[in-house]
Tab-separated table of C-alpha atoms and ligand atoms in Angstrom:
chain	number	residue	atom	x	y	z
A	16	MET	CA	68.268	221.293	175.327
A	17	THR	CA	68.722	221.229	178.893
A	18	THR	CA	68.664	218.058	180.949
A	19	THR	CA	68.614	218.815	184.772
A	20	ILE	CA	70.733	215.901	186.725
A	21	THR	CA	70.496	215.213	190.418
A	22	LEU	CA	73.574	213.809	192.110
A	23	THR	CA	73.275	212.730	195.596
A	24	GLY	CA	76.673	212.513	197.407
A	25	ALA	CA	78.280	215.201	195.264
A	26	GLY	CA	80.783	216.331	198.089
A	27	GLY	CA	82.215	212.778	198.032
A	28	GLN	CA	84.924	210.830	195.850
A	29	ILE	CA	82.602	209.577	192.960
A	30	GLY	CA	80.573	212.734	192.867
A	31	TYR	CA	83.912	214.703	192.366
A	32	ALA	CA	84.961	212.125	189.757
A	33	LEU	CA	81.771	212.720	188.017
A	34	LEU	CA	80.753	216.242	188.189
A	35	PHE	CA	83.244	217.521	185.442
A	36	ARG	CA	82.809	214.747	183.310
A	37	ILE	CA	79.036	215.377	183.080
A	38	ALA	CA	79.878	219.437	182.843
A	39	ALA	CA	82.129	218.382	179.777
A	40	GLY	CA	79.582	216.811	177.963
A	41	ASP	CA	81.045	213.088	178.609
A	42	LEU	CA	77.413	212.220	179.843
A	43	LEU	CA	75.067	213.491	177.475
A	44	GLY	CA	77.137	214.800	174.548
A	45	PRO	CA	78.484	218.006	173.078
A	46	GLU	CA	74.836	219.581	172.287
A	47	GLU	CA	72.903	218.716	175.394
A	48	ARG	CA	73.133	221.649	178.174
A	49	VAL	CA	72.863	220.164	181.769
A	50	ARG	CA	71.552	221.799	184.804
A	51	LEU	CA	72.979	220.260	188.142
A	52	ARG	CA	71.738	220.033	191.516
A	53	LEU	CA	73.765	218.725	194.299
A	54	LEU	CA	72.307	216.985	197.223
A	55	GLU	CA	74.440	216.286	200.197
A	56	ILE	CA	73.572	215.806	203.913
A	57	PRO	CA	74.835	218.900	206.199
A	58	GLN	CA	78.168	217.385	206.650
A	59	GLY	CA	78.805	217.091	202.949
A	60	LEU	CA	77.633	220.385	202.117
A	61	GLY	CA	81.127	222.304	202.013
A	62	ALA	CA	82.894	219.834	199.944
A	63	ALA	CA	79.872	220.087	197.469
A	64	GLU	CA	79.463	223.773	197.427
A	65	GLY	CA	83.584	223.757	196.874
A	66	ALA	CA	82.930	221.598	193.796
A	67	ALA	CA	80.381	223.899	192.953
A	68	LEU	CA	82.760	226.685	192.899
A	69	GLU	CA	85.153	224.880	190.863
A	70	LEU	CA	82.295	223.976	188.192
A	71	GLN	CA	82.303	227.791	187.926
A	72	ASP	CA	85.933	228.136	187.314
A	73	GLY	CA	85.819	225.312	184.666
A	74	ALA	CA	83.714	227.619	182.691
A	75	PHE	CA	81.741	224.689	180.830
A	76	GLY	CA	79.941	225.877	178.073
A	77	LEU	CA	77.062	223.052	178.668
A	78	LEU	CA	76.755	223.874	182.150
A	79	GLU	CA	73.622	225.885	182.665
A	80	HIS	CA	73.586	226.227	186.352
A	81	VAL	CA	74.275	224.274	189.455
A	82	GLU	CA	72.410	224.480	192.917
A	83	VAL	CA	73.871	222.615	196.140
A	84	THR	CA	71.217	221.497	198.839
A	85	ASP	CA	70.427	219.403	201.558
A	86	ASP	CA	66.920	219.507	201.059
A	87	PRO	CA	65.480	216.460	198.864
A	88	ALA	CA	62.490	218.509	197.858
A	89	VAL	CA	65.048	220.749	196.034
A	90	GLY	CA	67.511	218.485	195.243
A	91	PHE	CA	65.080	216.284	192.966
A	92	ASP	CA	63.048	219.135	191.483
A	93	GLY	CA	62.513	218.219	187.921
A	94	ALA	CA	65.193	216.039	187.758
A	95	ASP	CA	65.400	214.124	184.533
A	96	LEU	CA	68.503	212.012	185.483
A	97	ALA	CA	68.768	211.155	189.419
A	98	LEU	CA	72.419	209.630	189.839
A	99	LEU	CA	72.021	208.154	193.687
A	100	VAL	CA	75.681	207.855	194.733
A	101	GLY	CA	75.425	209.509	198.551
A	102	ALA	CA	76.200	206.522	200.701
A	103	ARG	CA	78.730	205.060	202.959
A	104	PRO	CA	81.563	203.156	201.245
A	105	ARG	CA	82.632	199.843	202.847
A	106	GLY	CA	86.417	199.342	204.237
A	107	PRO	CA	88.596	196.557	204.214
A	108	GLY	CA	87.239	193.159	205.337
A	109	MET	CA	83.370	194.048	205.016
A	110	GLU	CA	81.071	192.745	202.246
A	111	ARG	CA	78.905	195.349	200.388
A	112	GLY	CA	75.924	193.786	202.291
A	113	ASP	CA	77.432	194.848	205.288
A	114	LEU	CA	76.537	198.478	204.582
A	115	LEU	CA	72.574	197.619	204.439
A	116	THR	CA	71.848	198.974	207.846
A	117	ALA	CA	73.942	202.025	207.457
A	118	ASN	CA	72.661	202.830	204.057
A	119	ALA	CA	69.410	201.556	203.227
A	120	GLY	CA	67.441	204.058	205.352
A	121	ILE	CA	68.824	206.859	202.587
A	122	PHE	CA	66.911	204.928	200.045
A	123	GLY	CA	63.400	205.401	200.959
A	124	PRO	CA	63.085	209.042	201.604
A	125	GLN	CA	64.749	209.588	198.407
A	126	GLY	CA	62.421	207.405	196.403
A	127	ALA	CA	59.574	209.214	197.969
A	128	ALA	CA	61.122	212.443	196.912
A	129	ILE	CA	61.660	211.605	193.575
A	130	ALA	CA	58.262	210.477	192.924
A	131	ALA	CA	57.186	214.113	194.405
A	132	HIS	CA	59.503	216.142	192.756
A	133	ALA	CA	61.548	214.510	189.831
A	134	SER	CA	60.365	214.840	186.250
A	135	PRO	CA	57.845	212.462	185.200
A	136	ASP	CA	60.280	210.489	183.144
A	137	VAL	CA	62.950	210.462	185.273
A	138	ARG	CA	65.806	207.648	185.301
A	139	VAL	CA	67.492	207.007	188.418
A	140	THR	CA	70.942	205.201	188.881
A	141	VAL	CA	72.023	203.779	192.046
A	142	VAL	CA	75.573	203.803	193.041
A	143	GLY	CA	75.521	203.800	196.643
A	144	ASN	CA	75.945	200.233	197.943
A	145	PRO	CA	74.605	197.779	198.306
A	146	ALA	CA	73.466	198.957	194.965
A	147	ASN	CA	70.515	196.439	194.036
A	148	THR	CA	68.846	196.400	197.063
A	149	ASN	CA	68.942	200.412	197.793
A	150	ALA	CA	67.439	200.585	194.323
A	151	LEU	CA	64.813	198.054	195.361
A	152	ILE	CA	64.250	200.240	198.595
A	153	ALA	CA	63.801	203.507	196.226
A	154	ALA	CA	61.527	201.953	193.914
A	155	ALA	CA	59.475	200.480	196.628
A	156	SER	CA	59.081	204.119	198.077
A	157	ALA	CA	58.517	205.976	194.827
A	158	ASP	CA	54.690	206.013	194.400
A	159	GLY	CA	53.427	206.408	190.996
A	160	VAL	CA	57.214	206.098	189.362
A	161	PRO	CA	57.807	203.091	187.069
A	162	ALA	CA	60.071	200.195	188.847
A	163	GLU	CA	61.752	200.150	185.472
A	164	ARG	CA	62.731	203.478	186.024
A	165	PHE	CA	65.050	202.247	188.619
A	166	THR	CA	68.435	200.848	188.309
A	167	ALA	CA	71.725	199.389	189.888
A	168	LEU	CA	75.132	200.114	188.510
A	169	THR	CA	76.865	196.691	187.448
A	170	ARG	CA	78.840	198.297	184.496
A	171	LEU	CA	81.620	198.589	186.599
A	172	ASP	CA	81.639	194.734	187.336
A	173	GLU	CA	81.453	194.045	183.209
A	174	ASN	CA	84.134	196.469	182.622
A	175	ARG	CA	86.380	194.654	185.068
A	176	ALA	CA	85.278	191.393	183.229
A	177	ARG	CA	86.047	192.762	179.569
A	178	ALA	CA	89.552	194.072	181.077
A	179	GLN	CA	90.512	190.998	182.590
A	180	LEU	CA	89.363	188.728	179.443
A	181	ALA	CA	91.113	191.218	177.086
A	182	GLN	CA	94.465	191.362	179.377
A	183	THR	CA	94.425	187.232	179.272
A	184	LEU	CA	93.710	187.149	175.438
A	185	ALA	CA	96.152	190.278	174.738
A	186	ALA	CA	93.304	191.713	172.769
A	187	PRO	CA	91.983	195.485	172.761
A	188	VAL	CA	89.368	195.451	175.415
A	189	ASP	CA	86.908	197.197	172.802
A	190	THR	CA	87.105	193.919	171.011
A	191	VAL	CA	85.714	191.436	173.746
A	192	ARG	CA	82.042	192.095	173.940
A	193	ARG	CA	78.807	190.257	175.406
A	194	VAL	CA	80.121	189.557	178.789
A	195	PRO	CA	76.852	190.123	180.868
A	196	ILE	CA	76.997	190.324	184.874
A	197	TRP	CA	73.915	188.375	186.461
A	198	GLY	CA	72.509	189.082	189.895
A	199	ASN	CA	73.745	190.972	192.723
A	200	HIS	CA	76.695	193.374	192.353
A	201	SER	CA	78.526	191.620	195.204
A	202	ALA	CA	80.972	188.722	195.270
A	203	THR	CA	78.310	186.519	194.169
A	204	GLN	CA	77.945	188.131	190.854
A	205	PHE	CA	78.371	185.807	187.711
A	206	PRO	CA	80.134	187.440	184.945
A	207	ASP	CA	79.398	185.180	182.008
A	208	VAL	CA	81.536	184.573	179.159
A	209	SER	CA	79.240	181.762	177.789
A	210	HIS	CA	78.182	184.227	174.891
A	211	ALA	CA	81.104	186.368	174.915
A	212	THR	CA	83.570	187.169	171.719
A	213	VAL	CA	86.666	188.739	170.887
A	214	GLY	CA	87.140	190.120	167.710
A	215	GLY	CA	83.654	188.465	166.417
A	216	ALA	CA	85.008	184.738	167.194
A	217	PRO	CA	83.652	182.949	170.640
A	218	VAL	CA	85.954	183.859	173.825
A	219	ALA	CA	85.648	180.266	174.635
A	220	ASP	CA	88.039	179.085	171.853
A	221	ALA	CA	90.574	181.698	172.226
A	222	LEU	CA	90.922	181.169	175.990
A	223	GLU	CA	91.362	177.356	175.476
A	224	ALA	CA	94.477	178.156	173.389
A	225	ILE	CA	95.732	180.285	176.118
A	226	VAL	CA	94.440	178.821	179.448
A	227	GLY	CA	93.933	175.205	178.427
A	228	ASP	CA	91.091	173.807	181.149
A	229	VAL	CA	88.544	176.879	180.523
A	230	PRO	CA	85.929	175.909	183.326
A	231	ALA	CA	88.719	175.553	185.966
A	232	TRP	CA	90.411	178.801	184.988
A	233	LEU	CA	86.924	180.580	184.976
A	234	ASP	CA	86.254	179.068	188.571
A	235	GLU	CA	89.518	179.634	190.190
A	236	THR	CA	90.922	182.790	188.335
A	237	PHE	CA	88.625	185.049	186.480
A	238	ILE	CA	85.359	184.665	188.273
A	239	PRO	CA	86.797	185.287	192.010
A	240	ARG	CA	89.224	188.011	190.330
A	241	VAL	CA	86.082	189.890	188.868
A	242	ALA	CA	83.833	189.174	191.727
A	243	LYS	CA	86.420	190.531	194.331
A	244	ARG	CA	87.804	193.330	192.371
A	245	GLY	CA	86.149	196.012	194.593
A	246	ALA	CA	87.974	194.317	197.584
A	247	GLU	CA	91.158	194.487	195.763
A	248	ILE	CA	90.989	198.016	195.169
A	249	ILE	CA	90.215	198.769	198.662
A	250	GLN	CA	93.086	196.858	199.558
A	251	VAL	CA	95.609	198.036	197.518
A	252	ARG	CA	94.407	201.793	197.411
A	253	GLY	CA	92.720	202.117	201.032
A	254	SER	CA	89.581	202.950	199.695
A	255	SER	CA	87.010	202.213	197.220
A	256	SER	CA	87.345	202.790	193.696
A	257	VAL	CA	86.282	206.068	192.636
A	258	ALA	CA	87.307	207.122	188.775
A	259	SER	CA	86.173	203.663	187.486
A	260	ALA	CA	83.045	203.843	189.134
A	261	ALA	CA	82.304	207.316	187.880
A	262	ASN	CA	83.384	206.272	184.575
A	263	ALA	CA	81.129	203.098	184.699
A	264	THR	CA	77.931	205.250	185.988
A	265	ILE	CA	78.820	207.919	182.841
A	266	GLU	CA	78.599	204.841	180.719
A	267	HIS	CA	75.419	203.152	182.010
A	268	VAL	CA	73.432	206.513	182.017
A	269	ARG	CA	74.815	207.420	178.325
A	270	ASP	CA	73.737	204.200	177.078
A	271	TRP	CA	70.173	204.274	178.675
A	272	VAL	CA	69.521	207.647	177.158
A	273	ARG	CA	71.470	207.353	173.961
A	274	GLY	CA	70.835	203.627	173.361
A	275	THR	CA	73.152	200.719	172.447
A	276	ASP	CA	74.300	198.741	169.602
A	277	ASP	CA	75.011	195.472	171.513
A	278	TRP	CA	74.477	193.907	175.063
A	279	THR	CA	75.634	195.382	178.059
A	280	SER	CA	74.984	194.794	181.931
A	281	ALA	CA	72.380	196.796	184.278
A	282	GLY	CA	70.541	196.220	187.676
A	283	VAL	CA	66.923	196.302	186.491
A	284	VAL	CA	63.859	195.084	187.807
A	285	SER	CA	62.939	191.682	186.926
A	286	HIS	CA	59.268	190.713	185.418
A	287	GLY	CA	60.563	186.983	186.240
A	288	GLU	CA	63.066	186.689	183.256
A	289	TYR	CA	65.268	183.893	183.517
A	290	GLY	CA	63.417	182.649	186.822
A	291	VAL	CA	64.482	185.715	188.536
A	292	PRO	CA	61.636	186.197	191.070
A	293	GLU	CA	59.677	189.290	190.166
A	294	GLY	CA	60.360	192.859	191.592
A	295	LEU	CA	64.001	192.086	192.274
A	296	ILE	CA	66.473	194.460	190.738
A	297	SER	CA	69.002	191.899	189.464
A	298	SER	CA	71.854	192.622	187.072
A	299	PHE	CA	70.779	190.948	183.612
A	300	PRO	CA	72.301	191.257	179.993
A	301	VAL	CA	70.331	194.276	178.497
A	302	ARG	CA	70.261	196.429	175.502
A	303	SER	CA	68.913	199.744	175.471
A	304	ILE	CA	66.377	200.745	173.018
A	305	ASP	CA	64.405	204.321	172.741
A	306	GLY	CA	65.449	204.971	175.909
A	307	GLU	CA	64.547	201.797	178.162
A	308	TRP	CA	66.554	199.156	179.087
A	309	GLN	CA	65.179	195.754	177.713
A	310	ILE	CA	66.507	192.492	179.051
A	311	VAL	CA	68.334	190.233	176.293
A	312	GLU	CA	65.731	187.177	176.348
A	313	GLY	CA	66.191	183.508	175.033
A	314	LEU	CA	69.914	182.960	175.969
A	315	GLU	CA	70.933	179.567	176.466
A	316	VAL	CA	71.719	179.102	180.331
A	317	SER	CA	74.017	175.922	180.998
A	318	ASP	CA	73.375	174.138	184.305
A	319	TRP	CA	76.827	175.497	185.491
A	320	ALA	CA	75.495	178.742	184.670
A	321	ARG	CA	72.060	178.342	186.175
A	322	ALA	CA	73.956	177.485	189.672
A	323	ARG	CA	75.660	180.535	189.803
A	324	ILE	CA	72.822	182.936	188.421
A	325	ASP	CA	70.873	181.469	191.280
A	326	ALA	CA	73.464	181.764	194.101
A	327	SER	CA	73.526	185.661	193.389
A	328	VAL	CA	69.897	185.743	193.231
A	329	ALA	CA	69.445	183.926	196.507
A	330	GLU	CA	71.590	186.591	198.023
A	331	LEU	CA	69.152	189.315	196.536
A	332	VAL	CA	66.491	187.521	198.032
A	333	GLU	CA	67.959	187.520	201.359
A	334	GLU	CA	68.741	191.045	201.082
A	335	ARG	CA	64.914	191.889	200.541
A	336	GLU	CA	64.092	189.735	203.682
A	337	ALA	CA	66.887	191.866	205.910
A	338	VAL	CA	65.273	195.134	204.534
A	339	ARG	CA	61.454	194.087	205.398
A	340	ALA	CA	62.758	192.795	208.403
A	341	LEU	CA	64.057	196.311	209.227
A	342	GLY	CA	60.439	197.699	208.069
A	343	MET	CA	61.747	199.410	204.964
A	344	LEU	CA	59.955	197.518	202.390
B	423	NAD	P1	82.364	208.914	199.957
B	423	NAD	O1	82.222	208.755	201.337
B	423	NAD	O2	83.508	209.866	199.553
B	423	NAD	O3	80.880	209.976	199.446
B	423	NAD	C1	79.564	209.761	199.756
B	423	NAD	C2	79.184	210.901	200.090
B	423	NAD	O4	77.759	210.732	200.191
B	423	NAD	C3	79.592	211.680	201.240
B	423	NAD	O5	79.813	213.109	200.853
B	423	NAD	C4	78.357	211.973	202.141
B	423	NAD	O6	78.189	213.115	202.889
B	423	NAD	C5	77.085	211.702	201.273
B	423	NAD	N1	75.932	211.235	201.490
B	423	NAD	C6	75.767	210.382	202.650
B	423	NAD	N2	74.476	210.438	203.066
B	423	NAD	C7	73.944	210.986	201.980
B	423	NAD	C8	72.256	211.391	201.786
B	423	NAD	N3	71.452	211.146	202.837
B	423	NAD	N4	72.215	212.343	200.826
B	423	NAD	C9	73.191	212.699	200.057
B	423	NAD	N5	74.604	212.488	200.172
B	423	NAD	C10	74.809	211.843	201.259
B	423	NAD	O7	81.898	207.576	199.043
B	423	NAD	P2	82.226	207.318	197.434
B	423	NAD	O8	83.339	206.510	197.400
B	423	NAD	O9	81.903	208.433	196.721
B	423	NAD	O10	81.319	205.989	197.324
B	423	NAD	C11	79.659	206.485	197.325
B	423	NAD	C12	79.015	205.022	197.188
B	423	NAD	O11	79.172	204.497	196.012
B	423	NAD	C13	79.292	204.116	198.319
B	423	NAD	O12	78.330	203.346	198.873
B	423	NAD	C14	80.161	203.201	197.474
B	423	NAD	O13	80.332	201.805	198.320
B	423	NAD	C15	79.563	202.776	196.372
B	423	NAD	N6	80.371	202.451	195.084
B	423	NAD	C16	79.455	201.640	194.296
B	423	NAD	C17	79.871	201.484	193.234
B	423	NAD	C18	79.071	200.436	192.098
B	423	NAD	O14	79.550	199.890	191.386
B	423	NAD	N7	77.772	200.130	192.347
B	423	NAD	C19	81.524	201.548	192.927
B	423	NAD	C20	82.229	202.111	193.626
B	423	NAD	C21	81.258	202.793	194.788
B	424	LMR	C1	83.249	198.101	193.534
B	424	LMR	O1	82.658	197.476	193.210
B	424	LMR	O2	84.391	199.122	193.613
B	424	LMR	C2	82.365	199.292	194.528
B	424	LMR	O3	81.262	198.634	194.787
B	424	LMR	C3	83.101	199.619	196.002
B	424	LMR	C4	83.120	198.410	196.886
B	424	LMR	O4	82.781	198.341	198.284
B	424	LMR	O5	83.964	197.425	196.335
């Protein structure tokens, strides 16, 4: 079988970190051949063409064809998977929401081009920031494509949360499970340890033995560390995360296509679950079953958690109002 994958921003940093992993089979496994469509703006075409030359020199057995274009009609033609990475990154001192004016205009036309040219069962993953609201814009512009086909990446936040817990607990990271992200991929996000386990036992018990006052540690150390990790990376390395973002993108899409055996996190359209207003693209605890993300329902949400979810969702509502005011919704 062959899957057609469209990558926007293919000449950028994350694009470069993604392409070779996709060609090597990390996304869809060693049996699935891939056809790559690299969509860029004219200024980015040279870098994307250079990456295409290197893909050729990689002699990847799974890679059937690479097309580089700045025409969305060509870029999204027959796309089974669309990775919308192409957008400006933030710099030091900025919040991701500050990118709304610069980036939101990209996603309406791309949503429309997806509706017109992609495969009928296309799956779209928005990485470009502010990812949730960009996904909302793309979905709203894609007439005839169900909103469930549009997602925003919050897997990087979940990976950061699990890694911070693993470090604190001196436990292997793959033994830390069920740490969903709620809300927006922004500083208001809520990484939730209420249901988390380490080696199958509740994380809260293990944390108490190490940090003492767990609620204070969550409020003062853990949540801000995870929620501001993107800014920390920008401060330390001088530009925003690349390889970890590409890795999270691979994991998000792989799990969407191939399924999960436990919960993870993704920005998906709300149907009113957990009181999140219908239509917003919000991060939830999710499972992937038969190629569809399903929100994990029925979880107990404490008042403390509720307040944090509500704050992040309120920011999503504000972003939706802002793009409405810009005439993009
Ligand atoms: P980059 O500047 O290195 O690359 C962006 C590329 O997108 C450039 O090559 C640019 O020419 C291209 N581009 C711009 N507009 C385009 C359009 N309309 N169509 C196609 N391509 C277009 O940036 P990067 O480091 O690769 O980051 C890309 C985006 O991903 C940023 O918005 C960044 O904030 C975001 N990001 C999100 C997450 C997440 O977890 N959701 C993580 C890291 C980065
Ligand atoms: C991240 O979380 O690393 C990205 O969203 C980039 C950023 O601006 O923080």
